[in-house]
Amino acid sequence: KNEVEQSPQNLTAQEGEFITINCSYSVGISALHWLQQHPGGGIVSLFMLSSGKKKHGRLIATINIQEKHSSLHITASHPRDSAVYICAVRSSGSARQLTFGSGTQLTVLP
Amino acid sequence: NAGVTQTPKFQVLKTGQSMTLQCAQDMNHEYMSWYRQDPGMGLRLIHYSVGAGITDQGEVPNGYNVSRSTTEDFPLRLLSAAPSQTSVYFCASSSLRGRHNSPLHFGNGTRLTVT
């Protein structure tokens, strides 16, 4: 079983829809990252969480440490949100290494 | 600031050839790392460094060498390229200062094909 599981693997939405991407992990962590990878390949850090909730524009990230689960929400989705969204965790036992999920491919149709 | 600069963007090698992927950052980050990204799999850590003169192996280190002679540069060397090393490679850096984690900054990636 992978340490980091993302769901769904693929998601297609209509412009304007509310989107949720989920990330579950099996180890104790010191931080969880959400990353965005655009079709051109570049990877951008969206959020880093150790507890609670963070918001940036239309993006919201939440984490429940007890349930070992995090969600990334996109409100009022737009075609430019189409990308691969990647969850990564830094385990509390290995402060220098991240374990990555395999990503969620999001396509937002106009 | 340029952030993390990775070169080359594309490379084709024949089996057995060697090459070096370059990575440089101008943010004075202590932590630098190399990942490979393969279809259907998450990014996997190859090697990492927490400061000049210090390197350590990640999840998939075989066939790769690294060195960290300066804070800015963290080159990845393929000693004898194999088709299994066909992948997209990313360099990333972050600060280790302070109590909290800091975000990762990624280079734009190198698409390597070994024939």
PDB file of C-alpha atoms in Angstrom:
ATOM      1  CA  LYS A   1       0.000   0.000   0.000  1.00  0.00           C
ATOM      2  CA  ASN A   2       1.380   3.423  -0.955  1.00  0.00           C
ATOM      3  CA  GLU A   3       2.033   5.781   1.922  1.00  0.00           C
ATOM      4  CA  VAL A   4       0.167   8.545   0.071  1.00  0.00           C
ATOM      5  CA  GLU A   5      -3.050   7.846  -1.815  1.00  0.00           C
ATOM      6  CA  GLN A   6      -4.868  10.417  -3.906  1.00  0.00           C
ATOM      7  CA  SER A   7      -8.398  10.286  -5.267  1.00  0.00           C
ATOM      8  CA  PRO A   8      -9.711  10.548  -7.812  1.00  0.00           C
ATOM      9  CA  GLN A   9      -6.933   9.800 -10.302  1.00  0.00           C
ATOM     10  CA  ASN A  10      -8.782  11.693 -13.028  1.00  0.00           C
ATOM     11  CA  LEU A  11     -11.472  14.342 -12.708  1.00  0.00           C
ATOM     12  CA  THR A  12     -13.386  16.203 -15.397  1.00  0.00           C
ATOM     13  CA  ALA A  13     -15.557  19.149 -14.398  1.00  0.00           C
ATOM     14  CA  GLN A  14     -17.547  21.898 -16.053  1.00  0.00           C
ATOM     15  CA  GLU A  15     -16.408  25.476 -15.606  1.00  0.00           C
ATOM     16  CA  GLY A  16     -17.819  26.938 -12.403  1.00  0.00           C
ATOM     17  CA  GLU A  17     -18.099  23.640 -10.522  1.00  0.00           C
ATOM     18  CA  PHE A  18     -16.770  23.114  -7.003  1.00  0.00           C
ATOM     19  CA  ILE A  19     -13.951  20.576  -7.046  1.00  0.00           C
ATOM     20  CA  THR A  20     -12.522  18.397  -4.289  1.00  0.00           C
ATOM     21  CA  ILE A  21      -9.354  16.318  -4.488  1.00  0.00           C
ATOM     22  CA  ASN A  22      -8.523  13.996  -1.619  1.00  0.00           C
ATOM     23  CA  CYS A  23      -5.261  12.794  -0.116  1.00  0.00           C
ATOM     24  CA  SER A  24      -4.892  10.060   2.510  1.00  0.00           C
ATOM     25  CA  TYR A  25      -1.638   9.041   4.119  1.00  0.00           C
ATOM     26  CA  SER A  26      -0.566   6.283   6.459  1.00  0.00           C
ATOM     27  CA  VAL A  27       2.335   7.739   8.440  1.00  0.00           C
ATOM     28  CA  GLY A  28       2.744  10.424  11.058  1.00  0.00           C
ATOM     29  CA  ILE A  29       3.671  13.653   9.337  1.00  0.00           C
ATOM     30  CA  SER A  30       5.199  17.017  10.120  1.00  0.00           C
ATOM     31  CA  ALA A  31       3.772  18.704   7.015  1.00  0.00           C
ATOM     32  CA  LEU A  32       1.658  18.084   3.927  1.00  0.00           C
ATOM     33  CA  HIS A  33       2.186  19.845   0.613  1.00  0.00           C
ATOM     34  CA  TRP A  34      -0.173  20.437  -2.290  1.00  0.00           C
ATOM     35  CA  LEU A  35       1.530  21.004  -5.632  1.00  0.00           C
ATOM     36  CA  GLN A  36       0.255  21.915  -9.089  1.00  0.00           C
ATOM     37  CA  GLN A  37       1.829  20.639 -12.303  1.00  0.00           C
ATOM     38  CA  HIS A  38       0.736  22.294 -15.539  1.00  0.00           C
ATOM     39  CA  PRO A  39       0.800  20.611 -18.955  1.00  0.00           C
ATOM     40  CA  GLY A  40       4.128  22.298 -19.690  1.00  0.00           C
ATOM     41  CA  GLY A  41       5.575  20.254 -16.829  1.00  0.00           C
ATOM     42  CA  GLY A  42       6.533  22.897 -14.269  1.00  0.00           C
ATOM     43  CA  ILE A  43       5.623  22.207 -10.636  1.00  0.00           C
ATOM     44  CA  VAL A  44       4.427  24.947  -8.298  1.00  0.00           C
ATOM     45  CA  SER A  45       3.871  24.718  -4.563  1.00  0.00           C
ATOM     46  CA  LEU A  46       0.288  25.697  -3.661  1.00  0.00           C
ATOM     47  CA  PHE A  47       0.068  25.002   0.056  1.00  0.00           C
ATOM     48  CA  MET A  48       2.013  23.606   2.950  1.00  0.00           C
ATOM     49  CA  LEU A  49      -0.089  22.489   5.925  1.00  0.00           C
ATOM     50  CA  SER A  50       0.577  21.027   9.321  1.00  0.00           C
ATOM     51  CA  SER A  51      -2.911  21.650  10.749  1.00  0.00           C
ATOM     52  CA  GLY A  52      -6.241  23.277  10.017  1.00  0.00           C
ATOM     53  CA  LYS A  53      -7.037  25.108   6.823  1.00  0.00           C
ATOM     54  CA  LYS A  54      -5.417  27.502   4.381  1.00  0.00           C
ATOM     55  CA  LYS A  55      -6.987  29.601   1.621  1.00  0.00           C
ATOM     56  CA  HIS A  56      -5.441  31.305  -1.384  1.00  0.00           C
ATOM     57  CA  GLY A  57      -7.837  32.871  -3.840  1.00  0.00           C
ATOM     58  CA  ARG A  58     -10.217  30.159  -5.058  1.00  0.00           C
ATOM     59  CA  LEU A  59      -8.130  27.366  -3.559  1.00  0.00           C
ATOM     60  CA  ILE A  60      -8.685  25.952  -0.083  1.00  0.00           C
ATOM     61  CA  ALA A  61      -6.663  23.207   1.580  1.00  0.00           C
ATOM     62  CA  THR A  62      -7.674  21.406   4.746  1.00  0.00           C
ATOM     63  CA  ILE A  63      -6.020  18.729   6.827  1.00  0.00           C
ATOM     64  CA  ASN A  64      -7.297  16.391   9.551  1.00  0.00           C
ATOM     65  CA  ILE A  65      -4.276  15.038  11.390  1.00  0.00           C
ATOM     66  CA  GLN A  66      -6.265  12.484  13.422  1.00  0.00           C
ATOM     67  CA  GLU A  67      -7.854  10.991  10.285  1.00  0.00           C
ATOM     68  CA  LYS A  68      -4.629  11.334   8.233  1.00  0.00           C
ATOM     69  CA  HIS A  69      -6.522  13.046   5.444  1.00  0.00           C
ATOM     70  CA  SER A  70      -6.290  16.265   3.475  1.00  0.00           C
ATOM     71  CA  SER A  71      -8.490  17.841   0.825  1.00  0.00           C
ATOM     72  CA  LEU A  72      -7.850  20.449  -1.830  1.00  0.00           C
ATOM     73  CA  HIS A  73     -10.921  22.406  -2.920  1.00  0.00           C
ATOM     74  CA  ILE A  74     -11.266  24.660  -5.929  1.00  0.00           C
ATOM     75  CA  THR A  75     -14.249  26.999  -5.966  1.00  0.00           C
ATOM     76  CA  ALA A  76     -15.696  28.393  -9.226  1.00  0.00           C
ATOM     77  CA  SER A  77     -13.366  26.227 -11.312  1.00  0.00           C
ATOM     78  CA  HIS A  78     -11.944  27.589 -14.562  1.00  0.00           C
ATOM     79  CA  PRO A  79     -10.275  25.891 -17.558  1.00  0.00           C
ATOM     80  CA  ARG A  80      -6.951  27.414 -16.466  1.00  0.00           C
ATOM     81  CA  ASP A  81      -7.197  25.231 -13.330  1.00  0.00           C
ATOM     82  CA  SER A  82      -6.648  22.188 -15.566  1.00  0.00           C
ATOM     83  CA  ALA A  83      -3.473  20.564 -14.270  1.00  0.00           C
ATOM     84  CA  VAL A  84      -2.171  17.658 -12.243  1.00  0.00           C
ATOM     85  CA  TYR A  85      -2.527  18.213  -8.494  1.00  0.00           C
ATOM     86  CA  ILE A  86      -0.030  16.374  -6.315  1.00  0.00           C
ATOM     87  CA  CYS A  87      -0.116  15.694  -2.595  1.00  0.00           C
ATOM     88  CA  ALA A  88       3.151  15.104  -0.732  1.00  0.00           C
ATOM     89  CA  VAL A  89       3.890  14.406   2.916  1.00  0.00           C
ATOM     90  CA  ARG A  90       6.958  14.954   5.022  1.00  0.00           C
ATOM     91  CA  SER A  91       6.965  12.194   7.597  1.00  0.00           C
ATOM     92  CA  SER A  92       7.725  13.088  11.174  1.00  0.00           C
ATOM     93  CA  GLY A  93      10.341  10.327  11.238  1.00  0.00           C
ATOM     94  CA  SER A  94      12.272  11.555   8.203  1.00  0.00           C
ATOM     95  CA  ALA A  95      12.356  15.306   8.259  1.00  0.00           C
ATOM     96  CA  ARG A  96      14.259  15.668   5.024  1.00  0.00           C
ATOM     97  CA  GLN A  97      12.265  13.470   2.655  1.00  0.00           C
ATOM     98  CA  LEU A  98       8.898  13.845   0.991  1.00  0.00           C
ATOM     99  CA  THR A  99       6.648  11.037  -0.203  1.00  0.00           C
ATOM    100  CA  PHE A 100       4.447  11.942  -3.154  1.00  0.00           C
ATOM    101  CA  GLY A 101       1.055  10.764  -4.302  1.00  0.00           C
ATOM    102  CA  SER A 102       0.692   9.843  -7.957  1.00  0.00           C
ATOM    103  CA  GLY A 103      -1.385  12.931  -8.698  1.00  0.00           C
ATOM    104  CA  THR A 104      -4.908  13.846  -9.794  1.00  0.00           C
ATOM    105  CA  GLN A 105      -5.395  14.939 -13.396  1.00  0.00           C
ATOM    106  CA  LEU A 106      -8.033  17.701 -13.406  1.00  0.00           C
ATOM    107  CA  THR A 107      -9.653  18.873 -16.622  1.00  0.00           C
ATOM    108  CA  VAL A 108     -12.070  21.787 -16.473  1.00  0.00           C
ATOM    109  CA  LEU A 109     -14.195  22.172 -19.586  1.00  0.00           C
ATOM    110  CA  PRO A 110     -15.491  25.577 -20.714  1.00  0.00           C
TER     111      PRO A 110
ATOM    112  CA  ASN B   1      15.374  36.037  -8.419  1.00  0.00           C
ATOM    113  CA  ALA B   2      15.768  33.190 -10.890  1.00  0.00           C
ATOM    114  CA  GLY B   3      14.677  30.572  -8.310  1.00  0.00           C
ATOM    115  CA  VAL B   4      15.722  27.051  -9.319  1.00  0.00           C
ATOM    116  CA  THR B   5      17.416  26.751 -12.701  1.00  0.00           C
ATOM    117  CA  GLN B   6      17.676  23.334 -14.278  1.00  0.00           C
ATOM    118  CA  THR B   7      19.531  22.475 -17.486  1.00  0.00           C
ATOM    119  CA  PRO B   8      19.187  21.013 -20.049  1.00  0.00           C
ATOM    120  CA  LYS B   9      15.428  20.884 -20.738  1.00  0.00           C
ATOM    121  CA  PHE B  10      15.747  17.919 -23.063  1.00  0.00           C
ATOM    122  CA  GLN B  11      18.453  15.306 -23.548  1.00  0.00           C
ATOM    123  CA  VAL B  12      18.805  12.136 -25.579  1.00  0.00           C
ATOM    124  CA  LEU B  13      21.534   9.671 -24.611  1.00  0.00           C
ATOM    125  CA  LYS B  14      22.679   6.335 -25.912  1.00  0.00           C
ATOM    126  CA  THR B  15      22.973   3.441 -23.483  1.00  0.00           C
ATOM    127  CA  GLY B  16      26.270   3.627 -21.651  1.00  0.00           C
ATOM    128  CA  GLN B  17      26.830   7.352 -22.106  1.00  0.00           C
ATOM    129  CA  SER B  18      27.310   9.593 -19.098  1.00  0.00           C
ATOM    130  CA  MET B  19      26.017  13.078 -18.495  1.00  0.00           C
ATOM    131  CA  THR B  20      25.376  15.658 -15.806  1.00  0.00           C
ATOM    132  CA  LEU B  21      22.069  17.413 -15.130  1.00  0.00           C
ATOM    133  CA  GLN B  22      22.694  20.843 -13.682  1.00  0.00           C
ATOM    134  CA  CYS B  23      20.690  22.462 -10.884  1.00  0.00           C
ATOM    135  CA  ALA B  24      21.322  25.871  -9.348  1.00  0.00           C
ATOM    136  CA  GLN B  25      19.314  27.976  -6.904  1.00  0.00           C
ATOM    137  CA  ASP B  26      19.824  31.583  -5.830  1.00  0.00           C
ATOM    138  CA  MET B  27      17.673  31.564  -2.661  1.00  0.00           C
ATOM    139  CA  ASN B  28      20.399  30.396  -0.277  1.00  0.00           C
ATOM    140  CA  HIS B  29      18.406  27.224   0.421  1.00  0.00           C
ATOM    141  CA  GLU B  30      20.106  24.558   2.478  1.00  0.00           C
ATOM    142  CA  TYR B  31      17.987  21.685   1.168  1.00  0.00           C
ATOM    143  CA  MET B  32      18.295  20.540  -2.441  1.00  0.00           C
ATOM    144  CA  SER B  33      16.969  17.362  -3.978  1.00  0.00           C
ATOM    145  CA  TRP B  34      16.567  15.432  -7.215  1.00  0.00           C
ATOM    146  CA  TYR B  35      13.418  13.529  -8.200  1.00  0.00           C
ATOM    147  CA  ARG B  36      12.381  11.453 -11.145  1.00  0.00           C
ATOM    148  CA  GLN B  37       8.818  11.362 -12.426  1.00  0.00           C
ATOM    149  CA  ASP B  38       7.544   8.345 -14.328  1.00  0.00           C
ATOM    150  CA  PRO B  39       4.054   7.790 -15.787  1.00  0.00           C
ATOM    151  CA  GLY B  40       1.527   6.579 -13.195  1.00  0.00           C
ATOM    152  CA  MET B  41       3.955   7.014 -10.321  1.00  0.00           C
ATOM    153  CA  GLY B  42       4.576   9.803  -7.875  1.00  0.00           C
ATOM    154  CA  LEU B  43       7.783  11.766  -7.838  1.00  0.00           C
ATOM    155  CA  ARG B  44      10.542   9.620  -6.360  1.00  0.00           C
ATOM    156  CA  LEU B  45      13.533  10.977  -4.500  1.00  0.00           C
ATOM    157  CA  ILE B  46      16.916  10.108  -5.994  1.00  0.00           C
ATOM    158  CA  HIS B  47      19.383  12.029  -3.796  1.00  0.00           C
ATOM    159  CA  TYR B  48      19.212  14.997  -1.503  1.00  0.00           C
ATOM    160  CA  SER B  49      21.467  17.394   0.370  1.00  0.00           C
ATOM    161  CA  VAL B  50      20.950  19.451   3.533  1.00  0.00           C
ATOM    162  CA  GLY B  51      23.977  21.658   2.976  1.00  0.00           C
ATOM    163  CA  ALA B  52      27.298  22.063   1.203  1.00  0.00           C
ATOM    164  CA  GLY B  53      29.418  18.941   1.577  1.00  0.00           C
ATOM    165  CA  ILE B  54      26.476  16.801   2.753  1.00  0.00           C
ATOM    166  CA  THR B  55      24.551  14.417   0.499  1.00  0.00           C
ATOM    167  CA  ASP B  56      22.388  11.374   1.129  1.00  0.00           C
ATOM    168  CA  GLN B  57      20.515   8.748  -0.838  1.00  0.00           C
ATOM    169  CA  GLY B  58      16.809   8.813  -1.463  1.00  0.00           C
ATOM    170  CA  GLU B  59      14.441   6.098  -2.611  1.00  0.00           C
ATOM    171  CA  VAL B  60      16.001   5.330  -6.014  1.00  0.00           C
ATOM    172  CA  PRO B  61      19.715   6.277  -5.940  1.00  0.00           C
ATOM    173  CA  ASN B  62      21.223   3.488  -8.056  1.00  0.00           C
ATOM    174  CA  GLY B  63      22.931   4.694 -11.224  1.00  0.00           C
ATOM    175  CA  TYR B  64      23.149   8.300 -10.049  1.00  0.00           C
ATOM    176  CA  ASN B  65      25.778  10.355  -8.236  1.00  0.00           C
ATOM    177  CA  VAL B  66      25.535  13.798  -6.695  1.00  0.00           C
ATOM    178  CA  SER B  67      27.844  16.322  -5.069  1.00  0.00           C
ATOM    179  CA  ARG B  68      27.262  19.583  -3.211  1.00  0.00           C
ATOM    180  CA  SER B  69      30.419  21.661  -3.282  1.00  0.00           C
ATOM    181  CA  THR B  70      28.515  24.957  -2.926  1.00  0.00           C
ATOM    182  CA  THR B  71      25.165  25.992  -1.454  1.00  0.00           C
ATOM    183  CA  GLU B  72      23.937  27.046  -4.900  1.00  0.00           C
ATOM    184  CA  ASP B  73      24.692  24.001  -7.066  1.00  0.00           C
ATOM    185  CA  PHE B  74      23.558  20.384  -6.892  1.00  0.00           C
ATOM    186  CA  PRO B  75      24.444  18.474 -10.091  1.00  0.00           C
ATOM    187  CA  LEU B  76      23.114  14.978 -10.805  1.00  0.00           C
ATOM    188  CA  ARG B  77      25.409  12.623 -12.697  1.00  0.00           C
ATOM    189  CA  LEU B  78      24.331   9.605 -14.673  1.00  0.00           C
ATOM    190  CA  LEU B  79      27.363   7.345 -14.732  1.00  0.00           C
ATOM    191  CA  SER B  80      26.346   4.906 -17.488  1.00  0.00           C
ATOM    192  CA  ALA B  81      22.884   5.668 -18.857  1.00  0.00           C
ATOM    193  CA  ALA B  82      20.350   2.866 -19.168  1.00  0.00           C
ATOM    194  CA  PRO B  83      16.908   2.847 -20.849  1.00  0.00           C
ATOM    195  CA  SER B  84      15.357   2.475 -17.367  1.00  0.00           C
ATOM    196  CA  GLN B  85      16.614   5.983 -16.619  1.00  0.00           C
ATOM    197  CA  THR B  86      14.349   7.463 -19.283  1.00  0.00           C
ATOM    198  CA  SER B  87      12.254   9.838 -17.211  1.00  0.00           C
ATOM    199  CA  VAL B  88      11.554  13.446 -16.342  1.00  0.00           C
ATOM    200  CA  TYR B  89      13.919  14.764 -13.694  1.00  0.00           C
ATOM    201  CA  PHE B  90      13.149  17.595 -11.293  1.00  0.00           C
ATOM    202  CA  CYS B  91      15.435  19.479  -8.980  1.00  0.00           C
ATOM    203  CA  ALA B  92      13.885  21.162  -5.941  1.00  0.00           C
ATOM    204  CA  SER B  93      15.106  23.261  -3.039  1.00  0.00           C
ATOM    205  CA  SER B  94      13.767  24.603   0.225  1.00  0.00           C
ATOM    206  CA  SER B  95      14.923  26.434   3.306  1.00  0.00           C
ATOM    207  CA  LEU B  96      15.596  24.496   6.491  1.00  0.00           C
ATOM    208  CA  ARG B  97      15.783  27.597   8.657  1.00  0.00           C
ATOM    209  CA  GLY B  98      13.225  28.084  11.386  1.00  0.00           C
ATOM    210  CA  ARG B  99      10.969  25.703  13.225  1.00  0.00           C
ATOM    211  CA  HIS B 100       8.502  25.198  10.414  1.00  0.00           C
ATOM    212  CA  ASN B 101       8.804  23.497   7.061  1.00  0.00           C
ATOM    213  CA  SER B 102       9.085  25.761   4.063  1.00  0.00           C
ATOM    214  CA  PRO B 103       7.670  25.272   0.566  1.00  0.00           C
ATOM    215  CA  LEU B 104       9.559  23.407  -2.113  1.00  0.00           C
ATOM    216  CA  HIS B 105      10.736  25.344  -5.163  1.00  0.00           C
ATOM    217  CA  PHE B 106      11.039  23.241  -8.305  1.00  0.00           C
ATOM    218  CA  GLY B 107      13.067  23.608 -11.450  1.00  0.00           C
ATOM    219  CA  ASN B 108      11.299  23.260 -14.811  1.00  0.00           C
ATOM    220  CA  GLY B 109      12.413  19.687 -15.336  1.00  0.00           C
ATOM    221  CA  THR B 110      14.666  17.768 -17.707  1.00  0.00           C
ATOM    222  CA  ARG B 111      13.144  15.231 -20.080  1.00  0.00           C
ATOM    223  CA  LEU B 112      15.746  12.503 -20.579  1.00  0.00           C
ATOM    224  CA  THR B 113      15.494   9.724 -23.144  1.00  0.00           C
ATOM    225  CA  VAL B 114      17.986   6.874 -23.170  1.00  0.00           C
ATOM    226  CA  THR B 115      17.992   4.772 -26.325  1.00  0.00           C
TER     227      THR B 115
END
